Structures are given as structure tokens and as C-alpha cells.
Amino acid sequence: MSDSSAFFISDLLQACWLQLIDLRPARLSKLNTPNYPCKTCHPKACYSPPNSPTKRRDMKLSNFTCWAHLFTLCLVISSASCDVPEQEMETAHSLEEIASGVYFASSEGTGEMLLMSNAMVIVNDEDVIVVDSHVTAESGRSLIAAVRTVTDLPIRYLVNTHFHFDHAHGNQAFAEHDHLDIVGHDYTREKMTGDALAESSYLTLGAPEVMAGRKAALESWLGDAADDERNGLTAQAAMMRRHIVALAEVEPTPPSVTLNDRMSIFRGEREIRLVHLGRGHTGGDVVVYLPSERLVFTGDLFFAGAPFLGDGFADEYPETLERLKSLDVDMFVPGHGPIVTDKAQIQVTQNYLADYWTQVSEAYLAGLTVDEAVAEIDLSSWGTSAGFSMRPPAVMALEVAQMYRRIEAS
């Protein structure tokens, strides 16, 4: 899988909505052009090619179709082998050392299971700290197996950057190990001790029923697939079946150790700072800052794309990102997509958030319903910025509804 497209598999669940199963994809070869976002952006925020229609409703239709096509494309570009025996689970991850003893676990892995998000592994002198656990117990166990390929030291802490299913539903795999604490924000524990499987983001984007629709779409598309597409679609349908089975095992497991503001872990000469910079993507985002290594794992608080705001605090988000800017780092290791080294991307995200919030506020003051606001809000200008776009309708509805709640709470 190429570096330019592989990370798209990381966030398929965020891009899924039920209407997708009613669409039939165009030939995938039509999408294999530099104008499409698989070369540059995060799938949560895929944008239309520059020469697509610009009017709002035309753009919405164009983007909706684009997302449907991209869902297929992102599946097809991953590995053609999906039915991996359990004893070979360690091959589902690929670790990249990005600093001495610090490893980036990209969501692309080896393409043998859906990991859905990035993770980070910190190997210390006497123990290991893992950041985020992926989407299922199976993917969490695969991450643990990957750790064993670089060290035999015990895993002492798992850190949750936030509560979302694609980052924290692998927790139970770590909870199976003795002398291991799961660390997260108070808010993350609160959300995960509640009915985490009834969260609107999970029901809309990641629940078994949603995945069953994706699998049905893949299987239905096989009938019209060209020969060069068939093997990929077949393999990805098998991957989706495997993922649906894995979802049945999920038991949300909350952090056993919590913080409200910050917490530091000292290991020899290394300091690992767990910091809540403020509310943004969720009410309890935690970044993992390694001052000596000059890097920070940001989770979904920041990546090269448009953050999901369905559980977010868009009114406070830009200020939180301003605090992120103040960290003395060269590398932002995100929860999705590639590592970011250009701090200017943070300002792009702040500008996007300000535009989105302004438009939603105007819709609210005009008395528009959520659905009416979704139809009127125009984010098409962000199609020229890598990773930004108009939102899929179901995702946008979650985001607008949450922003309405924030306006009413102010």
C-alpha cells in the first residue's frame, strides 16, 4: 500500500453512513487521479476535485458520491489478504521508529484488519507506555503483539487520548494484562462508564449494523467489478466480515487512572507529559508530550484535516489549538493520517473551525432546524485546502446539532 493513500483505511468508520449502500461506484480507475484526496488528505474530510461543481447543493451531491467512491477505493487499496489466522495477528501492525524508543503505529498497519486509528509506543528503560488502543479488542491485541516485536518489557500504561470508539475500544485487550493501568481524562472515564455503545457517533459511524451495510455494499459492487477490481473488493469484504465479528466482542473499558489537567510520568531521562489543553474534539482530549524528543501525540485534537465535531466544543476549540501551538515540538503525531511537521497547519484548522462555527451560529439565529442548516451551510471553499471539505450529511448533522447545543449552553 502506498504512503500517499494507505492511511485512508484508518478512518473508514468516520466516513460511513447508511445511504452509502444505495450507491453504485464508478469504475475505480476514474478516481485514480491527483485531483482526488487520497493523495493528500484524511478520509474524514475528503474534498471534491477542484473542477467539481461549486454550488452548494451540487457540491453536496458531488461530495456524497465522492465519499461513496472513496469508501470503495480506500478498501481496495489495502492488502488483498484479510483472512489472517489468529496466530499471525502480529503482522497486522507495522511500527516506525520516529525517535529513540518511540514508535508510530500507523492505522494502515499491514492491511490485514481494520485498525481505524494511529497509536504510539514508548519504550522506556524498564517498561512500555502505549497511546491509544484502536477500535476492537482484536486490534488492541494486535498492537500488543506488535510491541513484542520491538521489546519484551512489560506494558505499564495505556493512555487514552479521548473516548471515541476508534481510539479506545481496544482497551479491553490491555485490561487483560496484570499490572497495567489505563490512563485518561475524567471526561473519558465518564463517557466510557456510561452506555458507550449508545453514543450517537458510534451508532452513526461504527456500530455493527453500519458495518453490515458497508459489507453489503462491497458485496453488491462485486457483480459489476472489473477484473482488476474484483480481488481487492473480495478481500475487503472479507476484512469487513472479520471486523464485524470483532465488534461483537467489544466491551468498552474505561480508564482506571484519570487526570483533569495534567500528569507527568518520569522514566530515566525521559519525561512523558499527559496534558489536557482544553476542550476541542471532545470534552477530555489528552495529548502526550515528550519534551526531549520534541514531539506530541495529539489524538484527534489535531491532524492534517477537518476534525469531527459531533462531540466537540467548536466554540472553545481554536483557543485549545492555540495552546497546542505553544508546545516546543517539531513533530505532531496525529490520531489519523500522516505525521505533521508544519505548525502552520494548526492555523488552517483554526480558520476552518471559525468559519464553520460562524455559519452554524448564523443558521441558529435565523431559526433554521439542524437539517435546514445542513442544507445551507457552505464549506466548499475549504476544498482547496488539503484535508478539508464539505461534510457528509449524516456527519454534518451530528456536528451542527452539537454546535446548536453549545450555542444554547452559552
Coordinates of C-alpha atoms in Angstrom, one line a residue:
M1 CA 0.0 0.0 0.0
S2 CA 1.5 3.4 -0.9
D3 CA 2.2 6.0 1.7
S4 CA 0.0 8.5 -0.1
S5 CA -3.2 6.5 0.2
A6 CA -2.8 3.9 2.8
F7 CA -3.8 5.9 5.8
F8 CA -7.3 6.2 4.5
I9 CA -8.3 2.8 5.8
S10 CA -7.8 4.4 9.3
D11 CA -11.0 6.3 9.3
L12 CA -13.5 4.4 7.2
L13 CA -15.9 4.2 10.1
Q14 CA -16.0 8.0 10.3
A15 CA -16.9 8.2 6.7
C16 CA -19.6 5.6 6.7
W17 CA -23.3 6.4 6.7
L18 CA -26.3 4.2 5.8
Q19 CA -27.2 5.8 2.5
L20 CA -23.9 4.6 1.0
I21 CA -25.2 1.1 0.4
D22 CA -27.7 2.5 -2.2
L23 CA -24.9 3.9 -4.4
R24 CA -23.0 2.0 -7.1
P25 CA -19.4 3.1 -7.6
A26 CA -18.0 4.4 -10.9
R27 CA -15.0 2.4 -12.2
L28 CA -12.2 2.9 -9.7
S29 CA -9.8 3.9 -12.4
K30 CA -11.8 7.1 -12.8
L31 CA -10.8 8.0 -9.2
N32 CA -7.1 7.3 -9.7
T33 CA -6.2 10.9 -10.4
P34 CA -4.2 13.5 -8.4
N35 CA -7.3 15.6 -8.1
Y36 CA -8.8 13.2 -5.6
P37 CA -8.0 13.5 -2.0
C38 CA -6.5 10.0 -1.5
K39 CA -3.1 11.6 -2.3
T40 CA -3.2 14.3 0.3
C41 CA -5.9 14.3 2.9
H42 CA -7.6 12.5 5.8
P43 CA -10.7 10.5 4.8
K44 CA -12.8 12.1 7.5
A45 CA -12.6 15.3 5.4
C46 CA -12.3 14.2 1.8
Y47 CA -13.0 17.0 -0.6
S48 CA -14.1 17.1 -4.2
P49 CA -11.7 17.7 -7.1
P50 CA -11.1 21.3 -7.9
N51 CA -13.1 21.2 -11.1
S52 CA -16.2 19.9 -9.4
P53 CA -19.5 22.0 -9.3
T54 CA -19.3 24.8 -6.7
K55 CA -23.0 25.5 -5.9
R56 CA -24.0 24.2 -2.5
R57 CA -26.4 21.5 -3.5
D58 CA -24.4 20.3 -6.4
M59 CA -21.4 20.2 -4.2
K60 CA -23.2 18.2 -1.6
L61 CA -24.3 15.6 -4.2
S62 CA -20.8 15.6 -5.7
N63 CA -19.2 15.1 -2.3
F64 CA -21.6 12.5 -1.3
T65 CA -20.9 10.5 -4.4
C66 CA -17.1 11.1 -4.0
W67 CA -17.3 9.7 -0.4
A68 CA -19.1 6.6 -1.7
H69 CA -16.4 6.1 -4.3
L70 CA -13.6 6.8 -1.8
F71 CA -15.0 4.2 0.6
T72 CA -14.6 1.6 -2.1
L73 CA -11.2 2.9 -3.2
C74 CA -9.8 3.1 0.3
L75 CA -10.8 -0.5 0.9
V76 CA -9.4 -1.7 -2.5
I77 CA -6.0 -0.1 -2.0
S78 CA -5.3 -2.1 1.2
S79 CA -3.9 -5.6 1.4
A80 CA -5.5 -8.3 -0.6
S81 CA -5.1 -10.8 2.2
C82 CA -7.7 -10.5 5.0
D83 CA -8.4 -13.9 6.5
V84 CA -5.4 -13.9 8.8
P85 CA -5.2 -16.7 11.3
E86 CA -5.1 -15.6 15.0
Q87 CA -1.5 -16.8 15.4
E88 CA -0.4 -14.4 12.7
M89 CA -2.0 -11.4 14.3
E90 CA 1.3 -9.7 15.0
T91 CA 1.6 -9.0 11.2
A92 CA -1.4 -6.6 11.4
H93 CA 0.8 -3.8 12.6
S94 CA 3.9 -2.0 11.3
L95 CA 5.9 0.1 13.7
E96 CA 8.1 3.0 12.6
E97 CA 10.7 4.4 15.0
I98 CA 10.3 8.2 14.9
A99 CA 12.6 9.0 17.9
S100 CA 14.8 6.8 20.1
G101 CA 12.5 4.2 21.6
V102 CA 9.4 5.9 20.3
Y103 CA 7.3 4.1 17.6
F104 CA 4.5 5.3 15.4
A105 CA 1.8 2.6 14.8
S106 CA 0.0 3.8 11.7
S107 CA -3.6 2.9 11.2
E108 CA -2.7 1.4 7.8
G109 CA -0.8 -1.5 9.5
T110 CA -0.2 -4.3 7.1
G111 CA -3.8 -4.1 5.7
E112 CA -5.0 -7.3 7.4
M113 CA -7.5 -5.8 9.8
L114 CA -9.2 -2.5 10.4
L115 CA -7.2 -0.6 13.0
M116 CA -9.1 2.7 12.4
S117 CA -6.6 5.0 14.1
N118 CA -3.0 5.6 14.8
A119 CA -1.2 4.7 18.0
M120 CA 2.2 5.3 19.6
V121 CA 4.5 3.1 21.6
I122 CA 7.1 4.5 24.0
V123 CA 9.8 2.0 25.1
N124 CA 11.5 3.1 28.3
D125 CA 14.4 1.5 30.2
E126 CA 12.2 -0.8 32.2
D127 CA 8.6 -0.6 30.8
V128 CA 6.4 0.5 27.9
I129 CA 3.7 3.1 27.5
V130 CA 1.2 2.8 24.7
V131 CA -1.0 5.6 23.5
D132 CA -4.5 4.6 22.1
S133 CA -5.8 1.1 21.6
H134 CA -7.6 1.1 18.2
V135 CA -11.2 0.0 17.6
T136 CA -11.7 -3.6 18.9
A137 CA -10.1 -6.0 21.3
E138 CA -8.7 -7.9 18.3
S139 CA -6.9 -4.8 17.0
G140 CA -5.7 -4.0 20.6
R141 CA -4.2 -7.4 20.9
S142 CA -2.5 -7.0 17.6
L143 CA -1.0 -3.8 18.9
I144 CA 0.3 -5.6 22.0
A145 CA 1.8 -8.3 19.7
A146 CA 3.5 -5.5 17.7
V147 CA 5.0 -4.2 20.9
R148 CA 6.5 -7.6 21.4
T149 CA 8.3 -7.3 18.1
V150 CA 10.5 -4.5 19.4
T151 CA 10.7 -5.2 23.2
D152 CA 9.9 -7.8 25.9
L153 CA 9.5 -5.1 28.5
P154 CA 6.1 -5.0 30.3
I155 CA 3.5 -2.5 29.2
R156 CA 2.8 -0.4 32.3
Y157 CA 0.4 2.2 30.9
L158 CA -2.1 2.6 28.1
V159 CA -3.1 6.2 27.6
N160 CA -6.4 7.1 26.0
T161 CA -6.4 10.5 24.1
H162 CA -10.2 10.5 24.2
F163 CA -13.2 8.2 24.4
H164 CA -14.1 7.6 20.8
F165 CA -14.6 4.1 19.7
D166 CA -11.9 4.0 17.1
H167 CA -9.3 5.0 19.7
A168 CA -10.4 3.4 22.9
H169 CA -12.5 0.2 22.1
G170 CA -9.3 -1.8 22.1
N171 CA -8.8 -1.1 25.8
Q172 CA -10.1 -4.4 27.0
A173 CA -7.2 -6.2 25.3
F174 CA -4.9 -4.2 27.6
A175 CA -7.1 -4.7 30.7
E176 CA -6.5 -8.5 30.3
H177 CA -2.9 -7.9 31.4
D178 CA -1.8 -7.6 35.1
H179 CA -0.1 -4.5 36.5
L180 CA -1.2 -2.3 33.6
D181 CA -3.2 0.9 34.2
I182 CA -5.3 2.6 31.6
V183 CA -5.0 6.4 31.9
G184 CA -7.3 9.0 30.5
H185 CA -9.2 12.2 31.3
D186 CA -12.0 12.3 33.9
Y187 CA -14.4 13.1 30.9
T188 CA -13.2 10.0 29.0
R189 CA -13.9 7.8 32.0
E190 CA -17.3 9.3 32.4
K191 CA -18.2 8.7 28.8
M192 CA -16.9 5.1 28.8
T193 CA -18.6 4.2 32.1
G194 CA -21.9 5.2 30.6
D195 CA -23.5 3.4 27.7
A196 CA -20.6 3.9 25.3
L197 CA -22.2 1.7 22.6
A198 CA -25.2 4.1 22.6
E199 CA -23.2 7.2 21.7
S200 CA -24.5 8.9 18.6
S201 CA -21.1 8.9 17.0
Y202 CA -20.7 5.2 17.4
L203 CA -24.3 4.4 16.3
T204 CA -23.9 6.6 13.2
L205 CA -20.3 5.7 12.2
G206 CA -19.1 2.5 13.8
A207 CA -21.9 0.1 15.0
P208 CA -22.2 -3.4 13.6
E209 CA -25.3 -2.5 11.7
V210 CA -23.4 0.3 9.9
M211 CA -20.6 -2.1 9.1
A212 CA -23.1 -4.7 7.8
G213 CA -24.3 -2.1 5.4
R214 CA -20.7 -1.4 4.2
K215 CA -20.1 -5.1 3.7
A216 CA -23.4 -5.4 1.8
A217 CA -22.3 -2.5 -0.4
L218 CA -18.9 -4.2 -1.2
E219 CA -20.6 -7.5 -2.0
S220 CA -23.1 -5.9 -4.3
W221 CA -20.4 -4.0 -6.1
L222 CA -18.6 -7.2 -6.9
G223 CA -21.2 -8.0 -9.6
D224 CA -20.2 -5.0 -11.7
A225 CA -16.5 -5.0 -10.8
A226 CA -13.8 -5.1 -13.4
D227 CA -11.3 -7.9 -13.2
D228 CA -8.7 -5.6 -11.7
E229 CA -11.1 -4.5 -9.0
R230 CA -12.6 -7.9 -8.1
N231 CA -9.7 -9.3 -6.0
G232 CA -9.5 -6.1 -3.9
L233 CA -13.2 -5.9 -3.3
T234 CA -13.4 -9.6 -2.4
A235 CA -10.5 -9.2 0.1
Q236 CA -12.0 -6.1 1.6
A237 CA -15.4 -7.7 2.1
A238 CA -13.6 -10.4 3.9
M239 CA -11.9 -7.8 6.0
M240 CA -15.2 -6.2 6.8
R241 CA -16.7 -9.6 7.8
R242 CA -13.7 -10.1 10.2
H243 CA -14.3 -6.6 11.7
I244 CA -18.0 -7.2 12.3
V245 CA -17.1 -10.4 14.2
A246 CA -14.6 -8.5 16.2
L247 CA -17.1 -5.8 17.0
A248 CA -19.3 -8.4 18.8
E249 CA -16.6 -8.9 21.4
V250 CA -16.2 -5.2 22.3
E251 CA -16.8 -4.3 25.9
P252 CA -15.9 -0.6 26.4
T253 CA -13.3 -0.5 29.2
P254 CA -12.8 2.9 30.9
P255 CA -9.5 4.3 32.3
S256 CA -8.6 3.1 35.7
V257 CA -6.4 6.2 36.4
T258 CA -7.7 9.7 35.5
L259 CA -6.4 13.2 35.2
N260 CA -8.2 16.5 34.9
D261 CA -5.4 18.9 33.9
R262 CA -2.0 17.2 33.5
M263 CA 0.1 14.3 34.7
S264 CA 3.8 13.5 34.2
I265 CA 5.5 10.1 34.1
F266 CA 9.2 10.1 34.5
R267 CA 11.3 7.2 33.2
G268 CA 15.1 7.8 33.5
E269 CA 15.9 10.9 31.5
R270 CA 12.6 10.8 29.7
E271 CA 9.6 12.8 30.8
I272 CA 6.2 11.9 29.4
R273 CA 3.6 14.7 29.9
L274 CA -0.1 13.9 29.6
V275 CA -1.8 17.3 29.1
H276 CA -5.4 18.4 28.7
L277 CA -5.0 21.6 26.8
G278 CA -8.8 22.4 26.8
R279 CA -11.9 21.2 25.2
G280 CA -11.9 20.7 21.5
H281 CA -12.6 17.4 19.6
T282 CA -14.2 16.1 22.9
G283 CA -14.5 17.4 26.4
G284 CA -11.5 15.3 27.5
D285 CA -8.8 15.4 24.9
V286 CA -5.3 14.5 26.2
V287 CA -2.1 15.0 24.3
V288 CA 1.1 13.1 25.1
Y289 CA 4.0 15.4 25.0
L290 CA 7.6 14.3 25.0
P291 CA 9.7 17.5 25.5
S292 CA 13.1 15.9 25.0
E293 CA 12.0 14.2 21.8
R294 CA 10.2 17.4 20.6
L295 CA 7.1 15.5 19.6
V296 CA 3.5 15.3 20.7
F297 CA 0.8 12.7 20.1
T298 CA -2.3 14.7 19.5
G299 CA -5.0 12.1 19.1
D300 CA -7.9 13.7 17.1
L301 CA -7.4 17.1 18.6
F302 CA -5.2 17.9 15.6
F303 CA -4.3 16.3 12.3
A304 CA -4.0 17.4 8.7
G305 CA -7.7 17.6 8.1
A306 CA -11.1 18.7 9.4
P307 CA -11.8 17.3 12.9
F308 CA -15.0 15.6 13.7
L309 CA -17.2 17.9 15.8
G310 CA -20.1 15.7 16.7
D311 CA -18.9 15.5 20.3
G312 CA -16.9 18.7 20.1
F313 CA -16.7 22.1 21.5
A314 CA -16.2 24.2 18.4
D315 CA -16.6 27.5 20.3
E316 CA -13.6 26.7 22.5
Y317 CA -11.6 24.6 20.0
P318 CA -9.5 27.4 18.4
E319 CA -8.2 28.6 21.8
T320 CA -7.3 25.0 22.7
L321 CA -5.3 24.7 19.5
E322 CA -3.6 28.0 20.3
R323 CA -2.2 26.2 23.4
L324 CA -1.1 23.3 21.3
K325 CA 0.9 25.8 19.1
S326 CA 2.8 26.9 22.2
L327 CA 4.4 23.4 22.7
D328 CA 8.0 23.3 21.6
V329 CA 7.9 20.5 19.1
D330 CA 9.0 19.6 15.6
M331 CA 6.5 16.7 15.1
F332 CA 2.8 16.3 15.6
V333 CA 1.8 12.7 15.7
P334 CA -1.9 12.5 15.0
G335 CA -4.6 10.0 15.7
H336 CA -5.3 9.8 12.0
G337 CA -3.3 10.3 8.9
P338 CA 0.4 11.1 8.5
I339 CA 2.7 12.9 10.9
V340 CA 2.5 16.7 10.6
T341 CA 5.7 18.8 10.8
D342 CA 4.3 22.1 9.6
K343 CA 2.9 24.0 12.6
A344 CA 1.1 26.4 10.2
Q345 CA -1.5 23.6 9.6
I346 CA -2.8 24.4 13.0
Q347 CA -3.8 27.9 11.9
V348 CA -5.6 26.4 8.9
T349 CA -7.6 24.2 11.2
Q350 CA -8.4 27.2 13.4
N351 CA -9.6 29.2 10.5
Y352 CA -11.8 26.3 9.3
L353 CA -13.4 26.0 12.8
A354 CA -14.1 29.7 12.9
D355 CA -15.8 29.6 9.6
Y356 CA -17.9 26.6 10.4
W357 CA -18.9 28.0 13.8
T358 CA -19.9 31.3 12.3
Q359 CA -22.1 29.7 9.7
V360 CA -23.8 27.5 12.3
S361 CA -24.3 30.4 14.6
E362 CA -26.0 32.4 11.8
A363 CA -28.2 29.4 11.0
Y364 CA -29.2 29.1 14.6
L365 CA -30.1 32.8 14.9
A366 CA -32.1 32.5 11.7
G367 CA -34.2 29.8 13.3
L368 CA -33.1 27.0 11.0
T369 CA -33.5 23.4 12.1
V370 CA -30.5 21.2 12.1
D371 CA -31.5 19.7 8.7
E372 CA -32.1 23.1 7.2
A373 CA -28.8 24.3 8.4
V374 CA -27.0 21.2 7.0
A375 CA -28.6 22.1 3.6
E376 CA -27.5 25.8 3.8
I377 CA -24.0 25.7 5.3
D378 CA -21.3 26.1 2.6
L379 CA -17.8 24.8 3.3
S380 CA -17.0 24.3 -0.3
S381 CA -14.2 26.9 -0.2
W382 CA -12.2 24.5 2.0
G383 CA -12.0 22.1 -0.8
T384 CA -8.8 23.8 -1.8
S385 CA -7.1 23.0 1.5
A386 CA -5.7 19.6 2.0
G387 CA -7.9 17.5 4.2
F388 CA -10.9 19.9 4.4
S389 CA -14.2 19.6 2.7
M390 CA -17.9 19.7 3.0
R391 CA -19.0 17.2 5.5
P392 CA -21.1 14.0 4.6
P393 CA -24.7 14.8 5.6
A394 CA -25.0 12.4 8.5
V395 CA -21.7 13.6 10.0
M396 CA -22.6 17.2 9.4
A397 CA -26.0 16.7 11.2
L398 CA -24.2 15.4 14.3
E399 CA -21.8 18.4 14.2
V400 CA -24.5 21.0 13.7
A401 CA -26.7 19.5 16.4
Q402 CA -23.7 19.6 18.8
M403 CA -22.9 23.2 17.9
Y404 CA -26.6 24.2 18.5
R405 CA -26.3 22.7 22.0
R406 CA -23.1 24.7 22.6
I407 CA -24.9 27.9 21.5
E408 CA -27.8 27.2 23.8
A409 CA -25.5 26.5 26.7
S410 CA -23.7 29.8 26.3

